[in-house]
Amino acid sequence: MSWLAAQQVLRSRLFGDELPACMPGLDNQYRQLLELLHRSIVFGQSTSVLLTGPRGSGKSLVLQRVLQRLEAEADFGGAYAVVYLNGLVQDDTRVSLQSVANQLNQAIDQEQLQTGSFADCLSSLLKALKKGSSKQQSVIFILDEFQEFTGFSDQRLLYNLFDVAQTIATPLTVVALSPHVSVLELLEKRVRSRFSQRTINFRHAMSFPLYLDICRALLYLPSTFPDETFRDEWNKHMNEVVLADQGVSDSLRYQHELSHSIWELRRLLSVPICYISQSEPFVRTSTFLQSLSQPYEDGKMTMLRGLTLADICLLVSLLRLSTHHGNRPNNFEMVYHDYTKFAAGRVHLVSKTAAAKAFEHLLALRLVTWDSQHNRRGSRNVPKMFRPLCLCVSGKQIRDVIQNATHFPSMELLRAANALTL
């Protein structure tokens, strides 16, 4: 029944219960976060860090791997506690404080919770951890959906957590996760001044070879699998038969253009795994292709169809610059300059003011975002027109929308988009 054991292992991994053995492209982020939390636990250093990147880029995966590594360390038994808060669940300061008390197995005075200050309540909870121990226990606060916490009244939760993280008396580390690159701009000045300004960026762009490596890491059976013969045959079949098939490669490349999300890739790969059986112990290429070719309506395509001619032209200009300049950052001024060159004689040119409004519209729809890889501390002081940009849609999506559009001269734009090496 090796096929059943293999199915259980892979389903557990793809549905999120088990973490993959390796994380291609995320090693640097993994080492940074592991070193940071290791220093917090061993040396009692207090700090704060922000993990930022698009949804599905691997933030939670890296954090789970780091916590798993720390839990496996025998020397760290009972040396730290983890408190998990989600801005979509704990939507109030008092609710968050009650959740902290529950996760630390500490009782909290309800009268103090209602009438006392938040700082006093949090301080009493952290002091209670030291009772009965000669050494202060480190606390790791995980703030998922960090941008939601910025909407709390006076941002008291963030202010007090970051304030405690600056002290030596209580070893506390705050790990914040957010898909928004500019989330620090939502912090009040007093809160931002207490944040360590340490960020770990997760890549938005992912090359197709790296995408394939992640696919292999998700589909390969681990070295600990009990049946070594079946494991070797399975891994060889996946590498030399399924993933080597041209149709599978083309389908994965199309999915890669639609989305770089690891979560979305796991969802797609889980379907063919469910079809293996005793009579078919290995994944068939046809089943794999059928799963990848299922109708998938990307939300970005819906938004692209509703854009104006000026919006589409700016996207084409940014795509042209990204293709020609490679990894060099581009900003609005460069995009508008290219727009005036390529669109002249093809479409009606809009003024710079109108283009700036269209640009703000693209940012609001998150079809264009600020490039986290080129943003540095102090970038919030740079005018928006000069901040580096990142295109969040693929060339194929732009071409498809232009080709099927009926409300603007698609042939001229299509000719310009097809001239690019995408």
CSV table of C-alpha atoms in Angstrom, one decimal:
chain,number,residue,atom,x,y,z
A,1,MET,CA,0.0,0.0,0.0
A,2,SER,CA,2.9,2.3,-0.8
A,3,TRP,CA,0.7,4.4,-3.1
A,4,LEU,CA,-1.7,5.1,-0.2
A,5,ALA,CA,1.1,6.2,2.1
A,6,ALA,CA,2.5,8.4,-0.7
A,7,GLN,CA,-0.9,10.0,-1.3
A,8,GLN,CA,-1.3,10.7,2.4
A,9,VAL,CA,2.2,12.4,2.6
A,10,LEU,CA,1.6,14.5,-0.4
A,11,ARG,CA,-2.0,15.5,0.5
A,12,SER,CA,-0.8,16.5,4.0
A,13,ARG,CA,1.9,18.6,2.4
A,14,LEU,CA,-0.3,20.2,-0.3
A,15,PHE,CA,-3.2,20.9,2.0
A,16,GLY,CA,-0.9,22.7,4.5
A,17,ASP,CA,-0.6,20.1,7.3
A,18,GLU,CA,3.0,19.2,6.5
A,19,LEU,CA,5.8,21.6,5.3
A,20,PRO,CA,7.9,20.7,2.2
A,21,ALA,CA,11.4,19.5,2.8
A,22,CYS,CA,13.0,22.4,1.0
A,23,MET,CA,12.0,25.9,0.0
A,24,PRO,CA,13.6,27.0,-3.3
A,25,GLY,CA,14.1,30.7,-3.5
A,26,LEU,CA,13.4,31.3,0.2
A,27,ASP,CA,16.6,30.3,1.8
A,28,ASN,CA,17.9,33.8,2.4
A,29,GLN,CA,14.6,34.9,4.1
A,30,TYR,CA,14.7,31.7,6.1
A,31,ARG,CA,18.2,32.3,7.4
A,32,GLN,CA,17.5,35.9,8.3
A,33,LEU,CA,14.4,35.1,10.3
A,34,LEU,CA,15.9,32.1,12.0
A,35,GLU,CA,19.0,34.1,13.1
A,36,LEU,CA,16.7,36.8,14.4
A,37,LEU,CA,14.5,34.6,16.5
A,38,HIS,CA,17.6,32.5,17.6
A,39,ARG,CA,19.2,35.6,19.1
A,40,SER,CA,16.0,36.6,20.8
A,41,ILE,CA,15.7,33.2,22.5
A,42,VAL,CA,19.4,32.6,23.4
A,43,PHE,CA,20.6,36.1,24.2
A,44,GLY,CA,17.3,37.7,25.2
A,45,GLN,CA,17.4,40.3,22.5
A,46,SER,CA,14.2,42.2,21.9
A,47,THR,CA,13.4,43.4,18.4
A,48,SER,CA,10.7,43.6,15.7
A,49,VAL,CA,10.6,42.6,12.1
A,50,LEU,CA,8.2,43.0,9.2
A,51,LEU,CA,7.7,40.2,6.6
A,52,THR,CA,6.3,41.8,3.5
A,53,GLY,CA,5.4,40.4,0.1
A,54,PRO,CA,2.4,39.5,-2.1
A,55,ARG,CA,0.0,36.9,-0.9
A,56,GLY,CA,1.3,33.4,-1.7
A,57,SER,CA,5.0,34.5,-1.8
A,58,GLY,CA,6.0,32.3,1.1
A,59,LYS,CA,5.8,34.5,4.2
A,60,SER,CA,3.8,32.1,6.4
A,61,LEU,CA,5.7,29.1,5.0
A,62,VAL,CA,9.1,30.5,6.1
A,63,LEU,CA,7.7,31.5,9.5
A,64,GLN,CA,6.3,28.0,10.1
A,65,ARG,CA,9.6,26.4,9.0
A,66,VAL,CA,11.5,28.6,11.4
A,67,LEU,CA,9.2,27.9,14.3
A,68,GLN,CA,9.4,24.2,13.5
A,69,ARG,CA,13.2,24.3,13.6
A,70,LEU,CA,13.2,26.1,16.9
A,71,GLU,CA,10.7,23.6,18.4
A,72,ALA,CA,13.0,20.7,17.3
A,73,GLU,CA,15.9,22.3,19.2
A,74,ALA,CA,16.2,20.4,22.5
A,75,ASP,CA,17.9,23.3,24.2
A,76,PHE,CA,14.9,25.6,23.6
A,77,GLY,CA,12.4,23.5,25.4
A,78,GLY,CA,10.2,25.9,27.4
A,79,ALA,CA,12.6,28.8,26.7
A,80,TYR,CA,10.0,30.7,24.6
A,81,ALA,CA,6.3,31.2,24.0
A,82,VAL,CA,4.5,32.0,20.8
A,83,VAL,CA,1.5,34.3,20.7
A,84,TYR,CA,-0.4,34.4,17.4
A,85,LEU,CA,-2.8,37.3,16.6
A,86,ASN,CA,-4.6,37.9,13.3
A,87,GLY,CA,-5.9,41.3,12.4
A,88,LEU,CA,-9.0,39.8,10.8
A,89,VAL,CA,-9.9,37.9,13.9
A,90,GLN,CA,-8.8,39.9,16.9
A,91,ASP,CA,-10.3,43.1,15.6
A,92,ASP,CA,-10.2,45.1,18.9
A,93,THR,CA,-7.5,46.0,21.4
A,94,ARG,CA,-9.3,44.4,24.4
A,95,VAL,CA,-10.1,41.2,22.4
A,96,SER,CA,-6.4,41.0,21.4
A,97,LEU,CA,-5.3,41.3,25.0
A,98,GLN,CA,-7.7,38.6,26.1
A,99,SER,CA,-6.3,36.4,23.4
A,100,VAL,CA,-2.7,37.1,24.5
A,101,ALA,CA,-3.7,36.0,28.1
A,102,ASN,CA,-5.3,32.8,26.9
A,103,GLN,CA,-2.3,31.8,24.8
A,104,LEU,CA,0.1,32.5,27.6
A,105,ASN,CA,-2.1,30.5,30.0
A,106,GLN,CA,-2.4,33.5,32.3
A,107,ALA,CA,-5.5,34.8,34.1
A,108,ILE,CA,-6.3,38.4,33.5
A,109,ASP,CA,-8.3,40.6,35.9
A,110,GLN,CA,-11.5,41.6,34.1
A,111,GLU,CA,-11.8,44.8,36.0
A,112,GLN,CA,-8.3,45.8,35.1
A,113,LEU,CA,-9.0,44.9,31.5
A,114,GLN,CA,-12.0,47.2,31.4
A,115,THR,CA,-10.7,50.1,33.5
A,116,GLY,CA,-6.9,49.8,33.5
A,117,SER,CA,-4.5,50.9,30.8
A,118,PHE,CA,-3.4,48.5,28.1
A,119,ALA,CA,0.3,49.0,29.0
A,120,ASP,CA,-0.4,47.9,32.6
A,121,CYS,CA,-2.3,44.8,31.5
A,122,LEU,CA,0.4,43.7,29.0
A,123,SER,CA,3.2,44.4,31.5
A,124,SER,CA,1.5,42.2,34.2
A,125,LEU,CA,1.0,39.4,31.7
A,126,LEU,CA,4.7,39.4,30.7
A,127,LYS,CA,5.9,39.6,34.3
A,128,ALA,CA,3.7,36.6,35.2
A,129,LEU,CA,5.8,34.5,32.8
A,130,LYS,CA,8.9,34.9,35.0
A,131,LYS,CA,7.3,33.5,38.2
A,132,GLY,CA,8.8,30.2,39.2
A,133,SER,CA,11.7,30.5,36.8
A,134,SER,CA,15.1,32.1,37.3
A,135,LYS,CA,15.2,33.2,33.6
A,136,GLN,CA,12.7,35.4,31.8
A,137,GLN,CA,10.9,33.4,29.1
A,138,SER,CA,11.1,34.9,25.6
A,139,VAL,CA,7.8,35.7,23.9
A,140,ILE,CA,7.4,35.8,20.1
A,141,PHE,CA,4.4,37.8,19.0
A,142,ILE,CA,3.1,37.0,15.5
A,143,LEU,CA,0.9,39.7,14.0
A,144,ASP,CA,-0.7,38.3,10.8
A,145,GLU,CA,-2.6,40.7,8.5
A,146,PHE,CA,-0.5,43.4,10.1
A,147,GLN,CA,-2.2,46.2,8.1
A,148,GLU,CA,-5.5,45.5,10.0
A,149,PHE,CA,-3.9,46.3,13.4
A,150,THR,CA,-3.1,49.8,12.2
A,151,GLY,CA,-6.8,50.6,12.2
A,152,PHE,CA,-7.1,50.0,16.0
A,153,SER,CA,-7.9,53.0,18.2
A,154,ASP,CA,-4.7,55.0,18.8
A,155,GLN,CA,-2.7,51.9,17.7
A,156,ARG,CA,-2.2,51.1,21.4
A,157,LEU,CA,-1.5,47.4,20.8
A,158,LEU,CA,1.3,48.2,18.3
A,159,TYR,CA,2.7,51.0,20.4
A,160,ASN,CA,3.0,49.0,23.5
A,161,LEU,CA,4.4,45.9,21.8
A,162,PHE,CA,7.1,47.9,19.9
A,163,ASP,CA,7.8,49.8,23.1
A,164,VAL,CA,8.4,46.6,25.1
A,165,ALA,CA,10.4,45.2,22.3
A,166,GLN,CA,12.9,48.1,22.8
A,167,THR,CA,13.5,47.3,26.5
A,168,ILE,CA,16.0,44.8,27.9
A,169,ALA,CA,13.9,43.7,30.8
A,170,THR,CA,11.5,41.6,28.7
A,171,PRO,CA,12.8,39.6,25.8
A,172,LEU,CA,10.1,40.0,23.2
A,173,THR,CA,10.1,39.8,19.4
A,174,VAL,CA,7.3,41.0,17.2
A,175,VAL,CA,7.0,39.4,13.8
A,176,ALA,CA,4.5,41.2,11.6
A,177,LEU,CA,3.3,39.8,8.2
A,178,SER,CA,1.6,41.9,5.6
A,179,PRO,CA,1.1,41.8,1.8
A,180,HIS,CA,1.2,45.6,1.6
A,181,VAL,CA,4.7,47.0,0.9
A,182,SER,CA,3.7,50.5,2.1
A,183,VAL,CA,2.1,49.3,5.4
A,184,LEU,CA,4.7,51.2,7.5
A,185,GLU,CA,3.2,54.4,6.2
A,186,LEU,CA,0.0,53.6,8.0
A,187,LEU,CA,1.8,53.7,11.4
A,188,GLU,CA,1.5,56.7,13.6
A,189,LYS,CA,4.8,58.6,14.1
A,190,ARG,CA,5.2,57.5,17.7
A,191,VAL,CA,4.6,53.9,16.7
A,192,ARG,CA,6.9,54.0,13.7
A,193,SER,CA,9.7,55.5,15.8
A,194,ARG,CA,9.6,52.4,18.1
A,195,PHE,CA,9.7,49.9,15.2
A,196,SER,CA,13.1,48.6,14.5
A,197,GLN,CA,12.7,49.3,10.7
A,198,ARG,CA,13.9,45.8,10.0
A,199,THR,CA,12.1,44.2,7.0
A,200,ILE,CA,12.4,40.9,5.2
A,201,ASN,CA,11.1,41.2,1.6
A,202,PHE,CA,9.7,38.3,-0.3
A,203,ARG,CA,10.0,38.3,-4.0
A,204,HIS,CA,7.1,39.2,-6.2
A,205,ALA,CA,8.8,38.1,-9.4
A,206,MET,CA,9.7,34.4,-9.7
A,207,SER,CA,11.5,32.9,-12.6
A,208,PHE,CA,9.9,29.9,-14.3
A,209,PRO,CA,12.9,27.5,-13.4
A,210,LEU,CA,12.4,28.5,-9.8
A,211,TYR,CA,8.7,27.9,-10.1
A,212,LEU,CA,9.4,24.4,-11.4
A,213,ASP,CA,11.8,23.7,-8.6
A,214,ILE,CA,9.1,24.6,-6.1
A,215,CYS,CA,6.7,22.3,-8.0
A,216,ARG,CA,9.2,19.4,-7.7
A,217,ALA,CA,9.7,20.1,-4.0
A,218,LEU,CA,6.0,19.8,-3.5
A,219,LEU,CA,5.6,16.6,-5.5
A,220,TYR,CA,8.7,14.6,-4.5
A,221,LEU,CA,8.5,12.1,-1.8
A,222,PRO,CA,10.8,12.8,1.1
A,223,SER,CA,13.9,10.8,2.0
A,224,THR,CA,12.2,9.5,5.1
A,225,PHE,CA,9.5,7.7,3.1
A,226,PRO,CA,9.6,4.0,4.3
A,227,ASP,CA,9.5,2.3,0.9
A,228,GLU,CA,12.7,3.4,-0.8
A,229,THR,CA,12.0,1.6,-4.0
A,230,PHE,CA,8.6,3.2,-4.5
A,231,ARG,CA,10.0,6.6,-3.5
A,232,ASP,CA,12.7,6.4,-6.1
A,233,GLU,CA,10.3,5.2,-8.8
A,234,TRP,CA,7.8,8.0,-7.9
A,235,ASN,CA,10.4,10.8,-8.0
A,236,LYS,CA,11.8,9.5,-11.2
A,237,HIS,CA,8.4,9.3,-12.8
A,238,MET,CA,7.5,12.8,-11.7
A,239,ASN,CA,10.8,14.2,-13.0
A,240,GLU,CA,11.3,12.3,-16.3
A,241,VAL,CA,7.7,11.6,-17.4
A,242,VAL,CA,5.2,14.1,-15.9
A,243,LEU,CA,7.2,17.3,-15.5
A,244,ALA,CA,9.2,16.6,-18.7
A,245,ASP,CA,6.1,16.5,-20.8
A,246,GLN,CA,5.8,19.5,-23.1
A,247,GLY,CA,2.1,19.9,-22.5
A,248,VAL,CA,2.6,19.9,-18.7
A,249,SER,CA,5.5,22.4,-19.1
A,250,ASP,CA,3.3,24.7,-21.2
A,251,SER,CA,0.4,24.6,-18.8
A,252,LEU,CA,2.7,25.3,-15.8
A,253,ARG,CA,4.3,28.2,-17.7
A,254,TYR,CA,0.8,29.7,-18.3
A,255,GLN,CA,-0.1,29.3,-14.7
A,256,HIS,CA,3.2,30.9,-13.8
A,257,GLU,CA,2.3,33.9,-15.9
A,258,LEU,CA,-1.1,34.1,-14.2
A,259,SER,CA,0.1,33.9,-10.7
A,260,HIS,CA,3.4,33.3,-8.7
A,261,SER,CA,1.4,32.2,-5.7
A,262,ILE,CA,2.8,29.1,-4.0
A,263,TRP,CA,-0.7,28.6,-2.4
A,264,GLU,CA,-2.4,28.6,-5.8
A,265,LEU,CA,0.2,26.1,-7.1
A,266,ARG,CA,-0.4,23.8,-4.2
A,267,ARG,CA,-4.2,23.9,-4.9
A,268,LEU,CA,-3.6,22.9,-8.5
A,269,LEU,CA,-1.2,20.1,-7.7
A,270,SER,CA,-3.6,18.6,-5.1
A,271,VAL,CA,-6.1,17.5,-7.7
A,272,PRO,CA,-4.0,14.9,-9.6
A,273,ILE,CA,-2.7,13.4,-6.4
A,274,CYS,CA,-6.3,12.5,-5.3
A,275,TYR,CA,-6.6,10.3,-8.5
A,276,ILE,CA,-3.8,7.8,-7.7
A,277,SER,CA,-5.0,4.4,-6.7
A,278,GLN,CA,-3.9,0.8,-6.4
A,279,SER,CA,-4.5,0.3,-10.1
A,280,GLU,CA,-2.8,3.6,-11.0
A,281,PRO,CA,-0.1,4.2,-8.3
A,282,PHE,CA,1.6,6.9,-10.3
A,283,VAL,CA,0.2,10.2,-11.6
A,284,ARG,CA,-0.8,10.1,-15.2
A,285,THR,CA,0.2,12.9,-17.5
A,286,SER,CA,-3.3,13.2,-18.9
A,287,THR,CA,-4.7,13.6,-15.4
A,288,PHE,CA,-2.1,16.3,-14.6
A,289,LEU,CA,-3.0,18.2,-17.8
A,290,GLN,CA,-6.7,18.0,-17.1
A,291,SER,CA,-6.1,19.5,-13.6
A,292,LEU,CA,-4.0,22.3,-15.0
A,293,SER,CA,-6.4,23.1,-17.8
A,294,GLN,CA,-9.5,23.5,-15.6
A,295,PRO,CA,-11.3,26.7,-16.2
A,296,TYR,CA,-9.6,29.3,-14.0
A,297,GLU,CA,-10.9,32.9,-14.0
A,298,ASP,CA,-8.2,35.2,-12.7
A,299,GLY,CA,-9.6,38.2,-10.8
A,300,LYS,CA,-7.0,40.4,-12.4
A,301,MET,CA,-8.4,39.7,-15.9
A,302,THR,CA,-11.8,40.9,-14.7
A,303,MET,CA,-10.2,44.2,-13.5
A,304,LEU,CA,-8.2,44.5,-16.7
A,305,ARG,CA,-11.3,44.3,-18.9
A,306,GLY,CA,-12.8,47.4,-17.1
A,307,LEU,CA,-9.8,49.6,-17.6
A,308,THR,CA,-9.8,52.8,-19.7
A,309,LEU,CA,-7.5,53.3,-22.7
A,310,ALA,CA,-5.1,55.4,-20.6
A,311,ASP,CA,-4.8,52.7,-18.0
A,312,ILE,CA,-4.0,50.1,-20.6
A,313,CYS,CA,-1.4,52.3,-22.3
A,314,LEU,CA,0.4,52.9,-19.0
A,315,LEU,CA,0.5,49.1,-18.4
A,316,VAL,CA,1.9,48.6,-21.9
A,317,SER,CA,4.5,51.2,-21.2
A,318,LEU,CA,5.5,49.7,-17.9
A,319,LEU,CA,5.7,46.3,-19.6
A,320,ARG,CA,7.9,47.7,-22.3
A,321,LEU,CA,10.3,49.2,-19.8
A,322,SER,CA,10.4,46.1,-17.6
A,323,THR,CA,11.2,44.0,-20.7
A,324,HIS,CA,13.9,46.3,-21.9
A,325,HIS,CA,15.5,47.2,-18.6
A,326,GLY,CA,15.4,43.9,-16.9
A,327,ASN,CA,15.8,44.2,-13.1
A,328,ARG,CA,16.3,48.0,-13.2
A,329,PRO,CA,13.6,49.9,-11.4
A,330,ASN,CA,11.1,52.0,-13.3
A,331,ASN,CA,9.0,54.9,-12.0
A,332,PHE,CA,6.0,56.9,-13.2
A,333,GLU,CA,8.1,59.6,-14.9
A,334,MET,CA,9.8,56.9,-17.0
A,335,VAL,CA,6.5,55.2,-17.7
A,336,TYR,CA,4.9,58.5,-18.9
A,337,HIS,CA,7.9,59.4,-21.0
A,338,ASP,CA,7.7,56.0,-22.8
A,339,TYR,CA,3.9,56.4,-23.1
A,340,THR,CA,4.3,59.6,-25.0
A,341,LYS,CA,6.8,58.0,-27.4
A,342,PHE,CA,5.0,54.7,-28.2
A,343,ALA,CA,1.4,56.0,-28.1
A,344,ALA,CA,2.0,59.0,-30.3
A,345,GLY,CA,0.2,58.5,-33.6
A,346,ARG,CA,-1.5,55.3,-32.3
A,347,VAL,CA,-4.0,56.6,-29.7
A,348,HIS,CA,-5.1,59.9,-28.2
A,349,LEU,CA,-2.5,61.2,-25.7
A,350,VAL,CA,-3.7,62.3,-22.3
A,351,SER,CA,-2.1,65.0,-20.2
A,352,LYS,CA,0.4,64.2,-17.4
A,353,THR,CA,-2.2,65.1,-14.8
A,354,ALA,CA,-4.8,62.6,-16.3
A,355,ALA,CA,-2.1,60.0,-16.6
A,356,ALA,CA,-1.2,60.5,-12.9
A,357,LYS,CA,-4.9,59.9,-11.9
A,358,ALA,CA,-4.9,56.7,-14.1
A,359,PHE,CA,-1.7,55.7,-12.3
A,360,GLU,CA,-3.3,56.1,-8.9
A,361,HIS,CA,-6.2,54.0,-10.2
A,362,LEU,CA,-3.8,51.1,-11.1
A,363,LEU,CA,-2.2,51.3,-7.7
A,364,ALA,CA,-5.6,51.1,-6.0
A,365,LEU,CA,-6.5,48.0,-8.0
A,366,ARG,CA,-3.0,46.6,-7.1
A,367,LEU,CA,-2.3,45.9,-10.8
A,368,VAL,CA,0.8,48.0,-10.1
A,369,THR,CA,2.6,48.2,-6.7
A,370,TRP,CA,5.7,49.7,-5.2
A,371,ASP,CA,8.7,47.5,-5.8
A,372,SER,CA,9.8,46.2,-2.4
A,373,GLN,CA,13.2,45.0,-3.7
A,374,HIS,CA,14.3,48.6,-4.5
A,375,ASN,CA,12.5,50.4,-1.8
A,376,ARG,CA,14.7,51.3,1.2
A,377,ARG,CA,14.3,53.1,4.5
A,378,GLY,CA,13.4,56.7,3.8
A,379,SER,CA,11.7,55.8,0.5
A,380,ARG,CA,8.4,57.3,2.0
A,381,ASN,CA,10.1,60.7,1.6
A,382,VAL,CA,10.5,60.2,-2.1
A,383,PRO,CA,7.7,61.7,-4.2
A,384,LYS,CA,5.4,59.0,-5.6
A,385,MET,CA,6.2,59.9,-9.2
A,386,PHE,CA,9.8,58.7,-8.6
A,387,ARG,CA,9.3,55.6,-6.5
A,388,PRO,CA,10.2,52.3,-8.2
A,389,LEU,CA,7.2,50.3,-9.5
A,390,CYS,CA,6.4,46.6,-10.0
A,391,LEU,CA,4.0,45.3,-12.6
A,392,CYS,CA,1.6,42.7,-11.1
A,393,VAL,CA,0.1,41.4,-14.4
A,394,SER,CA,1.8,39.3,-17.1
A,395,GLY,CA,2.3,40.2,-20.7
A,396,LYS,CA,-0.1,37.5,-21.8
A,397,GLN,CA,-2.9,38.9,-19.7
A,398,ILE,CA,-2.4,42.4,-21.2
A,399,ARG,CA,-2.3,41.0,-24.7
A,400,ASP,CA,-5.5,38.9,-24.2
A,401,VAL,CA,-7.4,41.9,-22.9
A,402,ILE,CA,-6.2,44.2,-25.8
A,403,GLN,CA,-7.0,41.5,-28.4
A,404,ASN,CA,-10.6,41.0,-27.1
A,405,ALA,CA,-11.3,44.7,-26.4
A,406,THR,CA,-13.9,46.5,-28.5
A,407,HIS,CA,-13.9,50.0,-27.0
A,408,PHE,CA,-10.4,51.2,-28.1
A,409,PRO,CA,-8.0,50.7,-31.1
A,410,SER,CA,-6.8,47.2,-30.1
A,411,MET,CA,-4.7,46.5,-33.2
A,412,GLU,CA,-2.3,49.3,-32.6
A,413,LEU,CA,-1.8,48.5,-29.0
A,414,LEU,CA,-1.6,44.8,-29.7
A,415,ARG,CA,1.1,45.4,-32.3
A,416,ALA,CA,3.1,47.3,-29.6
A,417,ALA,CA,2.6,44.6,-27.0
A,418,ASN,CA,3.4,41.8,-29.4
A,419,ALA,CA,6.7,43.5,-30.2
A,420,LEU,CA,8.0,42.7,-26.7
A,421,THR,CA,9.9,39.6,-25.7
A,422,LEU,CA,7.6,38.4,-23.0
